[in-house]
Coordinates of C-alpha atoms and ligand atoms in Angstrom, one line a residue:
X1019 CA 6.6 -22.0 -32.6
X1020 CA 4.3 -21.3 -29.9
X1021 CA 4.1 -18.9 -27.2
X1022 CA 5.6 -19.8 -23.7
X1023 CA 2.7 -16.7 -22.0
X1024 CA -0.3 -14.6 -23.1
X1025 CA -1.2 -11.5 -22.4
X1026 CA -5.0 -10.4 -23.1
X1027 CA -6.2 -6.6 -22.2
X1028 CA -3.2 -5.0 -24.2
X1029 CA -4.2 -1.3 -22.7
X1030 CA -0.8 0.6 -21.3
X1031 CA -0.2 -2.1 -18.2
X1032 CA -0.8 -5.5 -20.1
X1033 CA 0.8 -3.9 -23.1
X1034 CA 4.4 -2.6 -21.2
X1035 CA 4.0 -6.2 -19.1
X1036 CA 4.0 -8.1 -22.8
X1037 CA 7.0 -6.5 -23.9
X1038 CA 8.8 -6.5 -21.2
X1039 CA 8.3 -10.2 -21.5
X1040 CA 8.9 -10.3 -25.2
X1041 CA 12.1 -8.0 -24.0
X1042 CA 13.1 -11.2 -21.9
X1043 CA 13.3 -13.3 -24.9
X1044 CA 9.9 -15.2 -24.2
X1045 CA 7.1 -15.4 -27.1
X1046 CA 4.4 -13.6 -26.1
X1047 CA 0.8 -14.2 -27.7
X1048 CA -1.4 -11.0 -27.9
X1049 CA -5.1 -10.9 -27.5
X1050 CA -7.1 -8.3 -26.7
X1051 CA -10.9 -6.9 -27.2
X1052 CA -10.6 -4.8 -30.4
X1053 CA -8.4 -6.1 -32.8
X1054 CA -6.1 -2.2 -33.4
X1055 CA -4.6 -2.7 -30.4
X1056 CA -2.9 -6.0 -30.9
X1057 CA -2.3 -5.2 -34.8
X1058 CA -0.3 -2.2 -33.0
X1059 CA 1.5 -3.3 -30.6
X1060 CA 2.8 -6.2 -33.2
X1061 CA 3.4 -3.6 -35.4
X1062 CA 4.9 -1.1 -33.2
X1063 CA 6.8 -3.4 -30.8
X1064 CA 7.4 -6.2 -33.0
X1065 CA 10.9 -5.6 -33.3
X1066 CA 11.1 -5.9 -29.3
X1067 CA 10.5 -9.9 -29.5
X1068 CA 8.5 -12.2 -30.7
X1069 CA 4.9 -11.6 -30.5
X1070 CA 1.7 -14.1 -31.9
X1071 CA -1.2 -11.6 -32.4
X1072 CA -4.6 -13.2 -32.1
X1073 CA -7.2 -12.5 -33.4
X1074 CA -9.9 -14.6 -31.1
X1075 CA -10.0 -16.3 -28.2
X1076 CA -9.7 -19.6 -29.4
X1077 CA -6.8 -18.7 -31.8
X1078 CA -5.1 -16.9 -28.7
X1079 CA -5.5 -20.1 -26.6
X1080 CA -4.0 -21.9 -29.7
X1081 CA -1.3 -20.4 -29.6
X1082 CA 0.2 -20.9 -26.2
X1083 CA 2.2 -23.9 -24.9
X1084 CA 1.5 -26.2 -22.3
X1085 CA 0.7 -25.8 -19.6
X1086 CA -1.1 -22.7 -20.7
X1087 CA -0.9 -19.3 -19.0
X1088 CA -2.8 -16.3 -20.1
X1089 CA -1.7 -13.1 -18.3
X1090 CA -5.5 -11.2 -17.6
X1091 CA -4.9 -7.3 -17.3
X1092 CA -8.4 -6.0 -17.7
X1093 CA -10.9 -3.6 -15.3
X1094 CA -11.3 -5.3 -11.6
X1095 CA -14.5 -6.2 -11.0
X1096 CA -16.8 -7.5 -13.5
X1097 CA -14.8 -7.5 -16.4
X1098 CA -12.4 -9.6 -15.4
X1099 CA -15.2 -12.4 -14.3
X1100 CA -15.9 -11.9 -17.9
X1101 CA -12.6 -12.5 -19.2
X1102 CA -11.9 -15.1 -16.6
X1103 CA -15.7 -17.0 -17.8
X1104 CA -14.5 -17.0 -21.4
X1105 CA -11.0 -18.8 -21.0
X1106 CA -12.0 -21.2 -18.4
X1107 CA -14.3 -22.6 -21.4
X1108 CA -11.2 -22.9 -23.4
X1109 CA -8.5 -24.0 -21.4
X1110 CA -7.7 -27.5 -20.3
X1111 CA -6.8 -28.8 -16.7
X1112 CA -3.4 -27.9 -15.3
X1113 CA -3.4 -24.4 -17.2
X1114 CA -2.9 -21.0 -15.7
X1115 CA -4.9 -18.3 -15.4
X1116 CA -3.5 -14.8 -13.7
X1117 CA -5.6 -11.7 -12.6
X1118 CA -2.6 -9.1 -12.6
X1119 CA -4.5 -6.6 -12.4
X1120 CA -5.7 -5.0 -9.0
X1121 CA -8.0 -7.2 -7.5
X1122 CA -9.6 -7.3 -4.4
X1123 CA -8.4 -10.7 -2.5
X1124 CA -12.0 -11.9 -1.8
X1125 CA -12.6 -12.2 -5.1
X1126 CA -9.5 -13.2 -6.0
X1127 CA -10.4 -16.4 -3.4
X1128 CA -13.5 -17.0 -5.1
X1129 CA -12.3 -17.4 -8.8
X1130 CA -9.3 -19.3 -7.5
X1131 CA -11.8 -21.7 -5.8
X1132 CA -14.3 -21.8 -8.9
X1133 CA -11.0 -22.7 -11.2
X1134 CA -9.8 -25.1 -8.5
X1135 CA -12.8 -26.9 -9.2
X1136 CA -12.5 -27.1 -12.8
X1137 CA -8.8 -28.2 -12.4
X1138 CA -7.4 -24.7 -13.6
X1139 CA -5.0 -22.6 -11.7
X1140 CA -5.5 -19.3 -10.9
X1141 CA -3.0 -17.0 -10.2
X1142 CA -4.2 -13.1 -8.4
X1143 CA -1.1 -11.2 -8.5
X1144 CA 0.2 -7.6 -7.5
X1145 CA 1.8 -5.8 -9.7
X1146 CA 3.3 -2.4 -8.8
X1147 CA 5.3 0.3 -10.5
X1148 CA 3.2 2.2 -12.6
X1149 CA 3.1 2.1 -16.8
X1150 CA 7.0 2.8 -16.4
X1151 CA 7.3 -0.2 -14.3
X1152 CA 5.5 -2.5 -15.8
X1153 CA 7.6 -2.3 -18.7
X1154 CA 11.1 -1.9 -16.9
X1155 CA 10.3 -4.0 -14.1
X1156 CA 7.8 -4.0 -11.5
X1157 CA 7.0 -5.5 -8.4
X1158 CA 5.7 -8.7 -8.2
X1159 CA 3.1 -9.9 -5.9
X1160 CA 1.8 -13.9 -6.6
X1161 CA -0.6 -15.9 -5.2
X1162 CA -2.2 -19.1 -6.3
X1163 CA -1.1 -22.5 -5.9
X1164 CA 3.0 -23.3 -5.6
X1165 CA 2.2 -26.0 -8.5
X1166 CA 1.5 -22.6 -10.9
X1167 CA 4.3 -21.2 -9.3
X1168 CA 6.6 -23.5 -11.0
X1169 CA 6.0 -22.7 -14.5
X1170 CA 5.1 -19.2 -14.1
X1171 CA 7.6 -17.8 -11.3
X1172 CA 10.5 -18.3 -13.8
X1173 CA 9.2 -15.9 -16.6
X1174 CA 7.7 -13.4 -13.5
X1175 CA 11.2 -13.6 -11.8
X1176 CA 13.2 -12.8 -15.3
X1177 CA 10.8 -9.5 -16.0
X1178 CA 10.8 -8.4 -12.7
X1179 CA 12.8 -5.4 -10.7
X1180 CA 16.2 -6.6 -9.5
X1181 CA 17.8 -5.6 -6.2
X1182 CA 21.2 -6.7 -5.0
X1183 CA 20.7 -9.2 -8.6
X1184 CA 17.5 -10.9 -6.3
X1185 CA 14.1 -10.5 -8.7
X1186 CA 11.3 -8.2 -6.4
X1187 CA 9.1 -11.3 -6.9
X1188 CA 8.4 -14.8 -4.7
X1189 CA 5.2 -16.8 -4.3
X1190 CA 2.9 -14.9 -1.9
X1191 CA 1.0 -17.7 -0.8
X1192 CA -2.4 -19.3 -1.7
X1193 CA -5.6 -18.2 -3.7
X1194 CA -5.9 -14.3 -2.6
X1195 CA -2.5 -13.7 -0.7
X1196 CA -0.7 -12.2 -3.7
X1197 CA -3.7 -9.4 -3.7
X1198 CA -3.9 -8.9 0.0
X1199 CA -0.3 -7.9 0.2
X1200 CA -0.6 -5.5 -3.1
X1201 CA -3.6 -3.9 -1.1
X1202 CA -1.4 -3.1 2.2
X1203 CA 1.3 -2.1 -0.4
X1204 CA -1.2 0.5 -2.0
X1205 CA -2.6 1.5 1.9
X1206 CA 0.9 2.0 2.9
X1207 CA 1.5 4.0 0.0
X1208 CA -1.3 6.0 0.7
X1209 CA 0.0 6.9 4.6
X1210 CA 3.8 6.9 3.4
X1211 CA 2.2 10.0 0.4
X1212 CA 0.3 11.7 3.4
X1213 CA 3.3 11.9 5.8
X1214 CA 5.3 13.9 2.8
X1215 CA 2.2 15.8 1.8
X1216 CA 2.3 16.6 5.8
X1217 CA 5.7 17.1 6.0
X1218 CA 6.0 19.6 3.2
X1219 CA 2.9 21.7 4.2
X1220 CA 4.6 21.8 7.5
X1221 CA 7.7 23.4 6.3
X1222 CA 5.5 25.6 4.4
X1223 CA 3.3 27.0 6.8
X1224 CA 6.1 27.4 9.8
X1225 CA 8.8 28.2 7.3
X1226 CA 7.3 30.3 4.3
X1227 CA 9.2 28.2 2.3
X1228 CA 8.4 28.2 -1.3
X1229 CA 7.8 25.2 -3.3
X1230 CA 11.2 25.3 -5.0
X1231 CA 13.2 25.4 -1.9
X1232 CA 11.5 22.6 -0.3
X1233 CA 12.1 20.4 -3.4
X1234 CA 15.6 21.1 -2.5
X1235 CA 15.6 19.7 1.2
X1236 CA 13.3 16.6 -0.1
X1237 CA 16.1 16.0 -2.1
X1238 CA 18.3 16.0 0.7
X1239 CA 16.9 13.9 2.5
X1240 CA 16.8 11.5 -0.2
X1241 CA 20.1 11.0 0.3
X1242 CA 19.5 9.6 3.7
X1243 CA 17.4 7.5 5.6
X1244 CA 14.3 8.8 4.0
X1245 CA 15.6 7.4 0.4
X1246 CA 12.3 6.2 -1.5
X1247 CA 11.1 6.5 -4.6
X1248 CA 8.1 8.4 -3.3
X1249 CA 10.3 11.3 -1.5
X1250 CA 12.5 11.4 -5.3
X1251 CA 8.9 12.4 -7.6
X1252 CA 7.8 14.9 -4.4
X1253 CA 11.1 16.9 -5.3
X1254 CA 10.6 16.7 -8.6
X1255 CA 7.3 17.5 -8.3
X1256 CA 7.5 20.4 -6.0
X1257 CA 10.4 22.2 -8.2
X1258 CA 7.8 21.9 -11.4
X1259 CA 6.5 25.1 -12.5
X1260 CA 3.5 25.0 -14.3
X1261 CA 4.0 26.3 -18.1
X1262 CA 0.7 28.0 -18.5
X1263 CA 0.9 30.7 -15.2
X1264 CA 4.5 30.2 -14.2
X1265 CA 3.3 29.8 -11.0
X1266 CA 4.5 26.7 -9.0
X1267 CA 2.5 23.6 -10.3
X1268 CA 1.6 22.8 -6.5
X1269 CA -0.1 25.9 -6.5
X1270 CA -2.4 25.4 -9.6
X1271 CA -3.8 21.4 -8.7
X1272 CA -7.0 21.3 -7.3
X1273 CA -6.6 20.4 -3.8
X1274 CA -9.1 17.7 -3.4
X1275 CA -7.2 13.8 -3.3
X1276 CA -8.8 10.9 -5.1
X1277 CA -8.3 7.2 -4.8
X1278 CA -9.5 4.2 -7.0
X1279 CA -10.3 2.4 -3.7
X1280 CA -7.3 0.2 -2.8
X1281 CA -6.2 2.7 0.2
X1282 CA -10.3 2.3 1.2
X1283 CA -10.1 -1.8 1.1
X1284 CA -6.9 -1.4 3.2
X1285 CA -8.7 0.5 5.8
X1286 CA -11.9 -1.7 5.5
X1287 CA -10.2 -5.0 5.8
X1288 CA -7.9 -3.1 8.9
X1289 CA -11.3 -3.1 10.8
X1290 CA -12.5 -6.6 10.0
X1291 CA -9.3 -8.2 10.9
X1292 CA -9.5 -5.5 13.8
X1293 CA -5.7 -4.4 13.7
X1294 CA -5.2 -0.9 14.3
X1295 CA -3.7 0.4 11.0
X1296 CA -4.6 3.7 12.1
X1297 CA -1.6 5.9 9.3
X1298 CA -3.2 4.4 6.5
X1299 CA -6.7 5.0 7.7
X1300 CA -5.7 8.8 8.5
X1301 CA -4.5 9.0 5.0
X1302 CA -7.6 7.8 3.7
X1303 CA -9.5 9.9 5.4
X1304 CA -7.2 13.0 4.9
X1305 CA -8.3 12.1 1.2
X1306 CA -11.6 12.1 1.8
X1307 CA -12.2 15.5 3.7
X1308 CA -9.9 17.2 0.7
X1309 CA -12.8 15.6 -1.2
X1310 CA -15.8 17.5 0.5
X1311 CA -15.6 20.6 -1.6
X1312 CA -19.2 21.8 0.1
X1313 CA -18.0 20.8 4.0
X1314 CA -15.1 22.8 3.1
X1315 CA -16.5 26.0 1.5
X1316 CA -19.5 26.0 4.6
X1317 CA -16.5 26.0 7.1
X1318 CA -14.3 28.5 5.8
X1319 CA -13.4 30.9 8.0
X1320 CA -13.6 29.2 11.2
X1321 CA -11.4 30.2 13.7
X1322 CA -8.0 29.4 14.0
X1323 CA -4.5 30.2 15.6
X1324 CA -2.4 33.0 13.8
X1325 CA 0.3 31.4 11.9
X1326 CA 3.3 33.5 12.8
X1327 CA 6.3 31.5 10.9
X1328 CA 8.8 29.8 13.5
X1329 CA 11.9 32.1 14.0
X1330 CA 15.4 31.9 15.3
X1331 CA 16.7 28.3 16.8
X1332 CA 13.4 26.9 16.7
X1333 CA 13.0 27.5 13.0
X1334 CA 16.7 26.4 12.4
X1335 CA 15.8 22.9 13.9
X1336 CA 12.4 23.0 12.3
X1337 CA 13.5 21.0 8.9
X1338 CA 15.6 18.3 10.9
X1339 CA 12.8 17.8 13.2
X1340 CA 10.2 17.4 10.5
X1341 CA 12.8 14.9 9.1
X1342 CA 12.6 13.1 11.9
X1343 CA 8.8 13.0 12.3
X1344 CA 8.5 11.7 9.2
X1345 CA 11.4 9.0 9.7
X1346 CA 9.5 8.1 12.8
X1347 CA 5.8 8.2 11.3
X1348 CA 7.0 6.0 8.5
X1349 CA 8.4 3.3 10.8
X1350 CA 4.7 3.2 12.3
X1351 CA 2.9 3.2 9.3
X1352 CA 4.6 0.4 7.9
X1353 CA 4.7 -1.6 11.1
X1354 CA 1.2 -1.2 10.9
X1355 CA 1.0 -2.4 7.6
X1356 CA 3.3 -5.5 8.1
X1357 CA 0.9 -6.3 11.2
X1358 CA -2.3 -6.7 8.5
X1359 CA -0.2 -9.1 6.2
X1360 CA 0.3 -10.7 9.5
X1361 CA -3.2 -11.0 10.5
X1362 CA -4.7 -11.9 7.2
X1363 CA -1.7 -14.7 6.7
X1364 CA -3.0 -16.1 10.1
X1365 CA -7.1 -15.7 9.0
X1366 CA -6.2 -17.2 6.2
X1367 CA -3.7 -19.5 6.4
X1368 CA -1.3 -17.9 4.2
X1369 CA 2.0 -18.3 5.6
X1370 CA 3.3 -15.2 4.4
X1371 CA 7.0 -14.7 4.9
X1372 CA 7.5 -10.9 5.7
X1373 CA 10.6 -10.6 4.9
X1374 CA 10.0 -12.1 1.4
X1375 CA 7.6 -9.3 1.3
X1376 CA 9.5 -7.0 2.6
X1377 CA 12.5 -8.1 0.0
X1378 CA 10.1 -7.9 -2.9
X1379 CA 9.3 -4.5 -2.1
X1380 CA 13.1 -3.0 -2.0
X1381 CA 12.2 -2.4 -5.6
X1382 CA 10.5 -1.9 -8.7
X1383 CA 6.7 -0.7 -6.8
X1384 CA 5.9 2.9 -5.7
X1385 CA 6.4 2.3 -2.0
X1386 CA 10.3 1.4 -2.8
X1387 CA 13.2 2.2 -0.5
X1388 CA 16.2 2.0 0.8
X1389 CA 14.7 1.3 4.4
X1390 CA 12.9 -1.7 3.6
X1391 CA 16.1 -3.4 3.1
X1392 CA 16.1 -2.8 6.7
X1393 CA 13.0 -4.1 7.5
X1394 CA 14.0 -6.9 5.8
X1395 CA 16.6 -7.7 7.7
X1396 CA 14.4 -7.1 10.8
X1397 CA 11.7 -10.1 9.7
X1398 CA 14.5 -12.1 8.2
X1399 CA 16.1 -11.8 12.0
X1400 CA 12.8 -12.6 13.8
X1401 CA 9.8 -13.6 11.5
X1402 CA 7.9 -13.5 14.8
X1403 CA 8.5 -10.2 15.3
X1404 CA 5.2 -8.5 16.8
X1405 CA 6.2 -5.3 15.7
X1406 CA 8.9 -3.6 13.7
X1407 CA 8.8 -1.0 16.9
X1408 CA 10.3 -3.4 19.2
X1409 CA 13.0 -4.3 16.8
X1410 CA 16.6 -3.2 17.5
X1411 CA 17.6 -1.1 14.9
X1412 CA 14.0 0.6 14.2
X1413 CA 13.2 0.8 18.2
X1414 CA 16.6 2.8 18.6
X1415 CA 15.6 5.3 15.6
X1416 CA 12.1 5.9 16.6
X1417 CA 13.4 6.4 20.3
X1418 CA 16.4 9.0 19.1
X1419 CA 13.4 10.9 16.9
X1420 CA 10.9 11.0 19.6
X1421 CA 11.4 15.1 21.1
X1422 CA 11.6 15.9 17.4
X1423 CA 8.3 14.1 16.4
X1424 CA 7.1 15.4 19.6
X1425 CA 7.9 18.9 19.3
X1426 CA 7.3 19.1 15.3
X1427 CA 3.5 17.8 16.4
X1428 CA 2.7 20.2 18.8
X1429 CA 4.1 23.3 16.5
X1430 CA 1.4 21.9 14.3
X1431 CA -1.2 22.0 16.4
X1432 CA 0.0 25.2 17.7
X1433 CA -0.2 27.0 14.3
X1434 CA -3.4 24.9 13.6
X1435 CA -1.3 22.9 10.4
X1436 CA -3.7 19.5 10.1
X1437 CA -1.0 16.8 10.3
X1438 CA -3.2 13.5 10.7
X1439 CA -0.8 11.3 9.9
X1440 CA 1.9 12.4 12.4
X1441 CA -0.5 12.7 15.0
X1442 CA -2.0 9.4 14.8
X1443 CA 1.5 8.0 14.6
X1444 CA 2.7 9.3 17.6
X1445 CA -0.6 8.9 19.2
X1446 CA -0.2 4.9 18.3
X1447 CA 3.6 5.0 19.5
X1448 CA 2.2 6.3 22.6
X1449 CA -0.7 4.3 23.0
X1450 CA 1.5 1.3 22.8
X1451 CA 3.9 1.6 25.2
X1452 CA 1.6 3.3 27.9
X1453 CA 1.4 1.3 30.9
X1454 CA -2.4 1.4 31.4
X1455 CA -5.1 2.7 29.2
X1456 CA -8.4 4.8 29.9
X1457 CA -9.9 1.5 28.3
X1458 CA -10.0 0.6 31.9
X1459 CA -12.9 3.7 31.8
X1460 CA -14.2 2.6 28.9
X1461 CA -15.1 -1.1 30.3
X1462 CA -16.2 0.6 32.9
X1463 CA -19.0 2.9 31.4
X1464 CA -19.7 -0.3 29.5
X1465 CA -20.3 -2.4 32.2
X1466 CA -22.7 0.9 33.7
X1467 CA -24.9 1.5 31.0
X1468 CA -25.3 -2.2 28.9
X1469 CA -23.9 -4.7 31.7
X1470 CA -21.6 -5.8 29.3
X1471 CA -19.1 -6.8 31.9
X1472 CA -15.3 -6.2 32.6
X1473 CA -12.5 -8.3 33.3
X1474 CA -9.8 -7.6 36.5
X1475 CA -6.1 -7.2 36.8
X1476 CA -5.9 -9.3 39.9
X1477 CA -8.5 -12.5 38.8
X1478 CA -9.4 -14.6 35.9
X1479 CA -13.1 -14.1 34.7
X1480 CA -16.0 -11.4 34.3
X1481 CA -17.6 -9.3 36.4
X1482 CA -20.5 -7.1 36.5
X1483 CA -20.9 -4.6 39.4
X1484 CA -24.8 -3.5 40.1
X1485 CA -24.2 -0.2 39.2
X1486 CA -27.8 1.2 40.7
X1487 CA -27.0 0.0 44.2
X1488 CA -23.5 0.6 44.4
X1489 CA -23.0 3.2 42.8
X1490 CA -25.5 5.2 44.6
X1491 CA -24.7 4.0 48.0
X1492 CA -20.8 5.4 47.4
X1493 CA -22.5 9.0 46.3
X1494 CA -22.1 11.4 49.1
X1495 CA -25.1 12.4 50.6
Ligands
LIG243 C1 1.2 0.7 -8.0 C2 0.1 1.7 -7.7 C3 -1.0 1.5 -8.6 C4 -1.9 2.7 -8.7 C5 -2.7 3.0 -7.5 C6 -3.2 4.4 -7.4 O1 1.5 0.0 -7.0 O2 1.7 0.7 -9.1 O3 -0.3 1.5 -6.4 O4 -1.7 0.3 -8.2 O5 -1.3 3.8 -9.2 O6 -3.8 2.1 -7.6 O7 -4.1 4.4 -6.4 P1 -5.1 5.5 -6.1 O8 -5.8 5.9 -7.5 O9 -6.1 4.8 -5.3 O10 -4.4 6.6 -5.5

């Protein structure tokens, strides 16, 4: 009998993705590196399904049916060009090749158009949802041709997350769409992790709350609007108390955030496409100072506010509102993030069905929740949509929390709490629906210094005033 996938790179993602499929009743060959891996995992796991355990390349390819399709989990980056170098060798037109590891899209284009050539398909695809998710089913993100689709989709679909009984999988779209979307997953997950972060330093510092307590109103408001995935571990990990000091484990981690570099891509890619995807680059950013252990110890001490906790009626509110902020901040973030797939699904030519997205996303990755469903719905309604902000439901909500997202800000800034995320959300809300903009002054002082020009409200064109004789002649005397 032969094998209907393959997995190669059997380390704790490609291993839980192999026997999930194996789980699903598919034969599964094995191939990685060093032989001990595959010899365990057959060996441990080999009760799960059935498994072929190569030993080589060749036998692995061997061992696969047609048309072939090897499942790549190794590093990004030059690993996986080497991986990807040796199969191509081995396998024959009209096979498949998938990157399900996380890629960056441009390369993910360029292998996809190097296989192309060589009548292979390749397949970059997100996958989200951890080591526990990857076994129990993930979030799946594929690009590549519709033609790979076909065979692979089926197998993808059965091991992947179910929601309502509909698999969080569908074709992405071509060569490096499946990747681009997984990025702005991982940059949205980045903001949606700063806005809690925010939101429980926030109760913190104007409440005194402990650790333990707050745990308890995360988990409140898990039972609301704000159900997520995300908000369920922050409860759980807020009310952990570290074994060692009894202290609350909060208290003992290092303060300083890291980042493989997804959340960075996200931000980079934001500025090239120039859409303003200003929650996730806050969060990066917010990651980034925690970073700068010597900036930080040279400003220590620098004056602030004093941070007297809220009191009466104002700290009553005080845990609603901050509910609210972050409802609010949320809904920007992830319009912002829908608006990059947008843009890159236009540079590219991806056709990218938001709502598909959006569907996919209800479960199985880090970034799932119930609100999604909603935003769903939204795209599904109008896939033209130019903003989640303007649509009914999500328009209404961010409306209703505006004094609270308002009024939870400015405590912040009044007791000197750093809440980037919130601010930068409210400061886009704001900047969106303001009538005019000091860009007008910014043209202007263009226009001054560089001649650079301007364009009118009341005429079609540029213009350039001669700011030295103009100028001067209007200056009183
Ligand atoms: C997922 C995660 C996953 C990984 C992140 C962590 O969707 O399952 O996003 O891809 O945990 O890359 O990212 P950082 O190390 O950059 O925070």
């Amino acid at each position: 009998k032969k094998a209907s996938i393959g997995v190669t790179g059997l380390a704790v993602m490609g291993r839980n993705l192999a026997r999930n499929l194996a789980r699903h009743g598919h034969t599964v060959a094995l191939h990685n590196r060093s032989e001990q891996r595959t010899r365990e995992l057959a060996e441990q796991f080999g009760s799960e399904g059935d498994f072929i355990p190569a030993y080589s390349a060749r036998e692995f390819v061997n061992a696969l049916e047609r048309p072939r399709q090897v499942v790549v989990m190794v590093k990004a980056g030059a690993p996986t060009d080497a991986v990807i170098d040796e199969f191509a060798e081995l396998l024959e037109p009209g096979d498949v090749i998938v990157d399900a590891g996380n890629a960056h899209f441009a390369d993910t284009r360029r292998r996809e158009a190097a296989l192309r050539e060589r009548g292979l398909h390749f397949v970059g695809t997100g996958v989200s949802g951890g080591e526990e998710g990857a076994l129990h089913g993930p979030s799946i993100m594929p690009g590549g041709s519709k033609e790979s689709y076909e065979s692979l989709g089926p197998l993808l679909e059965d091991i992947a997350a179910k929601v309502d009984g509909t698999p969080c999988c569908a074709h992405i779209g071509p060569d490096g769409a499946g990747h681009f979307v997984k990025m702005v997953h991982n940059g949205i997950e980045y903001a949606d992790m700063q806005l809690i972060a925010e939101s429980f330093d926030l109760l913190r510092g104007a409440l005194g709350y402990e650790p333990a307590r707050i745990a308890e109103i995360f988990r409140t408001w898990n039972t609301g609007r704000l159900d997520s995935y995300l908000i369920e571990i922050t409860a759980e990990v807020l009310a952990h108390t570290d074994a060692a000091t009894g202290k609350p484990f909060v208290d003992v981690v290092l303060d300083q955030a890291e980042q493989k570099g997804t959340g960075r891509w996200t931000v980079q890619i934001g500025l090239d496409l120039g859409i303003p995807i200003t929650g996730i680059a806050e969060a990066t950013f917010a990651r980034s100072l925690s970073g700068h252990a010597n900036l930080r110890a040279a400003t220590k001490g620098l004056g602030g506010p004093s941070r007297t906790p809220l009191s009466g009626s104002e700290a009553e509110r005080f845990a609603d509102d901050v509910e609210q902020a972050l409802y609010a901040s949320k809904v920007v973030a992830y319009a912002q993030g829908f608006n990059q797939i947008q843009a890159g699904s236009a540079e590219y030519g991806w056709n990218v069905d938001l709502g598909s997205v959006a569907s996919l996303w209800r479960g199985g990755c880090i970034i799932r929740a119930k609100f999604l469903d909603d935003i769903r719905a939204a795209f599904e309604a109008g896939p033209e949509l130019p903003t989640l902000l303007t649509s009914g439901d999500f328009r209404k909500a961010v409306e209703d929390a505006q004094d609270a997202w308002r009024s939870v800000v400015s405590t912040a800034v009044r007791l000197g709490i750093p809440t980037p995320g919130f601010s930068t959300a409210l400061a886009y809300y704001d900047g969106l629906r303001a009538d005019r903009l000091p860009a007008a002054l910014v043209q202007g002082q263009r226009d001054y210094f560089g001649a650079h020009t301007y364009r009118r409200v009341d005429g079609e064109g540029s213009f350039h005033t001669e700011w030295a004789t103009e100028a001067r002649a209007e200056r009183p005397a």
